[in-house]
């Protein structure tokens, strides 16, 4: 089921979200100081391509809080807004509700990406 969900997600919004994360990562990598932030963006660009079967675990600290504040001011709000608009559009149809939930997961990640770790969901 995760494979089918990821294929449909890729077609209806995953590629656009991944491109936005990738562009943000490229902009951050222009400076030497921004390279760790850019690498985090690239990691989340791959998550944006196939979010089904994966979850986000937050293990933040003081440095993560400072980086999240800087990120939110510079890049986080536009990416989160794009994922939020995608979630609203996906909820128009009942079939799109699981995809809207993934888009909301990505919007939350766009607000606080530092201290976040991608973990695979286990089969139950």
PDB file of C-alpha atoms in Angstrom:
ATOM      1  CA  UNK A   1       0.000   0.000   0.000  1.00  0.00           C
ATOM      2  CA  UNK A   2       2.893   2.348   0.718  1.00  0.00           C
ATOM      3  CA  UNK A   3       4.212   1.954  -2.824  1.00  0.00           C
ATOM      4  CA  UNK A   4       0.880   2.866  -4.411  1.00  0.00           C
ATOM      5  CA  UNK A   5       0.474   5.833  -2.064  1.00  0.00           C
ATOM      6  CA  UNK A   6       3.977   7.069  -2.875  1.00  0.00           C
ATOM      7  CA  UNK A   7       3.373   6.800  -6.632  1.00  0.00           C
ATOM      8  CA  UNK A   8       0.133   8.784  -6.426  1.00  0.00           C
ATOM      9  CA  UNK A   9       1.777  11.275  -4.055  1.00  0.00           C
ATOM     10  CA  UNK A  10       4.669  11.808  -6.468  1.00  0.00           C
ATOM     11  CA  UNK A  11       2.260  12.665  -9.286  1.00  0.00           C
ATOM     12  CA  UNK A  12      -0.056  14.951  -7.300  1.00  0.00           C
ATOM     13  CA  UNK A  13       2.312  17.151  -5.345  1.00  0.00           C
ATOM     14  CA  UNK A  14       5.367  15.274  -4.160  1.00  0.00           C
ATOM     15  CA  UNK A  15       7.548  16.431  -7.018  1.00  0.00           C
ATOM     16  CA  UNK A  16       6.616  20.092  -6.467  1.00  0.00           C
ATOM     17  CA  UNK A  17       7.340  19.801  -2.743  1.00  0.00           C
ATOM     18  CA  UNK A  18      10.669  18.096  -3.387  1.00  0.00           C
ATOM     19  CA  UNK A  19      11.666  20.810  -5.836  1.00  0.00           C
ATOM     20  CA  UNK A  20      10.894  23.498  -3.245  1.00  0.00           C
ATOM     21  CA  UNK A  21      13.014  21.707  -0.613  1.00  0.00           C
ATOM     22  CA  UNK A  22      15.803  21.216  -3.169  1.00  0.00           C
ATOM     23  CA  UNK A  23      15.810  24.884  -4.189  1.00  0.00           C
ATOM     24  CA  UNK A  24      15.908  25.966  -0.561  1.00  0.00           C
ATOM     25  CA  UNK A  25      18.831  23.602  -0.013  1.00  0.00           C
ATOM     26  CA  UNK A  26      20.698  25.039  -3.009  1.00  0.00           C
ATOM     27  CA  UNK A  27      20.194  28.587  -1.736  1.00  0.00           C
ATOM     28  CA  UNK A  28      21.439  27.652   1.731  1.00  0.00           C
ATOM     29  CA  UNK A  29      24.510  25.854   0.321  1.00  0.00           C
ATOM     30  CA  UNK A  30      25.734  29.006  -1.421  1.00  0.00           C
ATOM     31  CA  UNK A  31      27.339  30.108   1.831  1.00  0.00           C
ATOM     32  CA  UNK A  32      29.679  27.954   3.874  1.00  0.00           C
ATOM     33  CA  UNK A  33      27.723  28.643   7.053  1.00  0.00           C
ATOM     34  CA  UNK A  34      24.488  27.457   5.426  1.00  0.00           C
ATOM     35  CA  UNK A  35      25.784  24.088   4.195  1.00  0.00           C
ATOM     36  CA  UNK A  36      24.444  22.069   7.196  1.00  0.00           C
ATOM     37  CA  UNK A  37      21.047  23.682   6.695  1.00  0.00           C
ATOM     38  CA  UNK A  38      21.169  22.936   2.965  1.00  0.00           C
ATOM     39  CA  UNK A  39      22.032  19.288   3.595  1.00  0.00           C
ATOM     40  CA  UNK A  40      19.026  19.012   5.894  1.00  0.00           C
ATOM     41  CA  UNK A  41      16.881  20.424   3.074  1.00  0.00           C
ATOM     42  CA  UNK A  42      18.189  17.800   0.653  1.00  0.00           C
ATOM     43  CA  UNK A  43      17.323  15.056   3.138  1.00  0.00           C
ATOM     44  CA  UNK A  44      13.769  16.323   3.401  1.00  0.00           C
ATOM     45  CA  UNK A  45      13.512  16.691  -0.384  1.00  0.00           C
ATOM     46  CA  UNK A  46      13.922  12.925  -0.641  1.00  0.00           C
ATOM     47  CA  UNK A  47      11.268  12.465   2.057  1.00  0.00           C
ATOM     48  CA  UNK A  48       8.938  14.730   0.115  1.00  0.00           C
ATOM     49  CA  UNK A  49       9.202  12.410  -2.890  1.00  0.00           C
ATOM     50  CA  UNK A  50       7.971   9.348  -0.952  1.00  0.00           C
ATOM     51  CA  UNK A  51       6.521  10.128   2.515  1.00  0.00           C
ATOM     52  CA  UNK A  52       4.281   7.067   2.920  1.00  0.00           C
ATOM     53  CA  UNK A  53       5.785   4.488   5.267  1.00  0.00           C
ATOM     54  CA  UNK A  54       7.982   7.077   6.968  1.00  0.00           C
ATOM     55  CA  UNK A  55       7.469   9.189  10.056  1.00  0.00           C
ATOM     56  CA  UNK A  56       9.250  12.081  11.729  1.00  0.00           C
ATOM     57  CA  UNK A  57      10.779  11.821  15.206  1.00  0.00           C
ATOM     58  CA  UNK A  58      11.856  15.026  16.952  1.00  0.00           C
ATOM     59  CA  UNK A  59      14.973  14.910  19.104  1.00  0.00           C
ATOM     60  CA  UNK A  60      15.772  18.591  19.397  1.00  0.00           C
ATOM     61  CA  UNK A  61      17.982  20.590  21.695  1.00  0.00           C
ATOM     62  CA  UNK A  62      19.196  24.145  22.162  1.00  0.00           C
ATOM     63  CA  UNK A  63      21.095  24.340  18.879  1.00  0.00           C
ATOM     64  CA  UNK A  64      18.109  22.886  17.023  1.00  0.00           C
ATOM     65  CA  UNK A  65      15.878  25.584  18.501  1.00  0.00           C
ATOM     66  CA  UNK A  66      18.177  28.371  17.310  1.00  0.00           C
ATOM     67  CA  UNK A  67      18.475  26.852  13.831  1.00  0.00           C
ATOM     68  CA  UNK A  68      14.691  26.357  13.648  1.00  0.00           C
ATOM     69  CA  UNK A  69      14.116  30.041  14.461  1.00  0.00           C
ATOM     70  CA  UNK A  70      16.564  31.167  11.765  1.00  0.00           C
ATOM     71  CA  UNK A  71      15.066  28.653   9.315  1.00  0.00           C
ATOM     72  CA  UNK A  72      11.512  29.777  10.046  1.00  0.00           C
ATOM     73  CA  UNK A  73      12.306  33.407   9.336  1.00  0.00           C
ATOM     74  CA  UNK A  74      14.306  32.793   6.156  1.00  0.00           C
ATOM     75  CA  UNK A  75      12.831  29.736   4.411  1.00  0.00           C
ATOM     76  CA  UNK A  76      10.333  27.842   6.535  1.00  0.00           C
ATOM     77  CA  UNK A  77       7.184  29.893   6.112  1.00  0.00           C
ATOM     78  CA  UNK A  78       7.016  29.814   2.278  1.00  0.00           C
ATOM     79  CA  UNK A  79       7.586  26.047   2.128  1.00  0.00           C
ATOM     80  CA  UNK A  80       5.100  25.393   4.938  1.00  0.00           C
ATOM     81  CA  UNK A  81       2.541  27.633   3.227  1.00  0.00           C
ATOM     82  CA  UNK A  82       2.959  25.685  -0.028  1.00  0.00           C
ATOM     83  CA  UNK A  83       2.397  22.361   1.749  1.00  0.00           C
ATOM     84  CA  UNK A  84      -0.615  23.817   3.564  1.00  0.00           C
ATOM     85  CA  UNK A  85      -2.189  24.963   0.286  1.00  0.00           C
ATOM     86  CA  UNK A  86      -1.516  21.497  -1.138  1.00  0.00           C
ATOM     87  CA  UNK A  87      -3.238  19.900   1.862  1.00  0.00           C
ATOM     88  CA  UNK A  88      -6.279  22.135   1.476  1.00  0.00           C
ATOM     89  CA  UNK A  89      -6.568  21.277  -2.212  1.00  0.00           C
ATOM     90  CA  UNK A  90      -6.186  17.564  -1.519  1.00  0.00           C
ATOM     91  CA  UNK A  91      -9.047  17.556   1.016  1.00  0.00           C
ATOM     92  CA  UNK A  92     -11.548  18.512  -1.674  1.00  0.00           C
ATOM     93  CA  UNK A  93     -12.042  14.836  -2.483  1.00  0.00           C
ATOM     94  CA  UNK A  94     -12.389  12.118   0.155  1.00  0.00           C
ATOM     95  CA  UNK A  95      -9.731  10.085  -1.652  1.00  0.00           C
ATOM     96  CA  UNK A  96      -7.218  12.893  -1.117  1.00  0.00           C
ATOM     97  CA  UNK A  97      -7.458  12.974   2.682  1.00  0.00           C
ATOM     98  CA  UNK A  98      -4.527  10.557   3.307  1.00  0.00           C
ATOM     99  CA  UNK A  99      -2.442  12.642   0.925  1.00  0.00           C
ATOM    100  CA  UNK A 100      -3.479  15.818   2.735  1.00  0.00           C
ATOM    101  CA  UNK A 101      -2.269  14.238   5.978  1.00  0.00           C
ATOM    102  CA  UNK A 102       1.136  13.644   4.382  1.00  0.00           C
ATOM    103  CA  UNK A 103       1.191  17.213   3.141  1.00  0.00           C
ATOM    104  CA  UNK A 104       0.431  18.479   6.654  1.00  0.00           C
ATOM    105  CA  UNK A 105       3.276  16.304   7.968  1.00  0.00           C
ATOM    106  CA  UNK A 106       5.580  18.004   5.482  1.00  0.00           C
ATOM    107  CA  UNK A 107       4.225  21.448   6.478  1.00  0.00           C
ATOM    108  CA  UNK A 108       5.044  20.773  10.132  1.00  0.00           C
ATOM    109  CA  UNK A 109       8.476  19.607   9.079  1.00  0.00           C
ATOM    110  CA  UNK A 110       8.921  22.823   7.090  1.00  0.00           C
ATOM    111  CA  UNK A 111       8.324  24.803  10.274  1.00  0.00           C
ATOM    112  CA  UNK A 112      10.725  22.801  12.469  1.00  0.00           C
ATOM    113  CA  UNK A 113      13.191  20.734  10.401  1.00  0.00           C
ATOM    114  CA  UNK A 114      16.138  20.733  12.814  1.00  0.00           C
ATOM    115  CA  UNK A 115      16.164  18.045  15.440  1.00  0.00           C
ATOM    116  CA  UNK A 116      13.869  15.997  13.182  1.00  0.00           C
ATOM    117  CA  UNK A 117      14.824  12.523  12.069  1.00  0.00           C
ATOM    118  CA  UNK A 118      13.175  10.376   9.400  1.00  0.00           C
ATOM    119  CA  UNK A 119      12.192   6.956  10.741  1.00  0.00           C
ATOM    120  CA  UNK A 120      10.550   4.071   8.922  1.00  0.00           C
ATOM    121  CA  UNK A 121       7.198   2.870  10.156  1.00  0.00           C
ATOM    122  CA  UNK A 122       7.096  -0.775  11.132  1.00  0.00           C
ATOM    123  CA  UNK A 123       4.496  -3.143   9.748  1.00  0.00           C
ATOM    124  CA  UNK A 124       1.905  -4.097  12.342  1.00  0.00           C
TER     125      UNK A 124
END
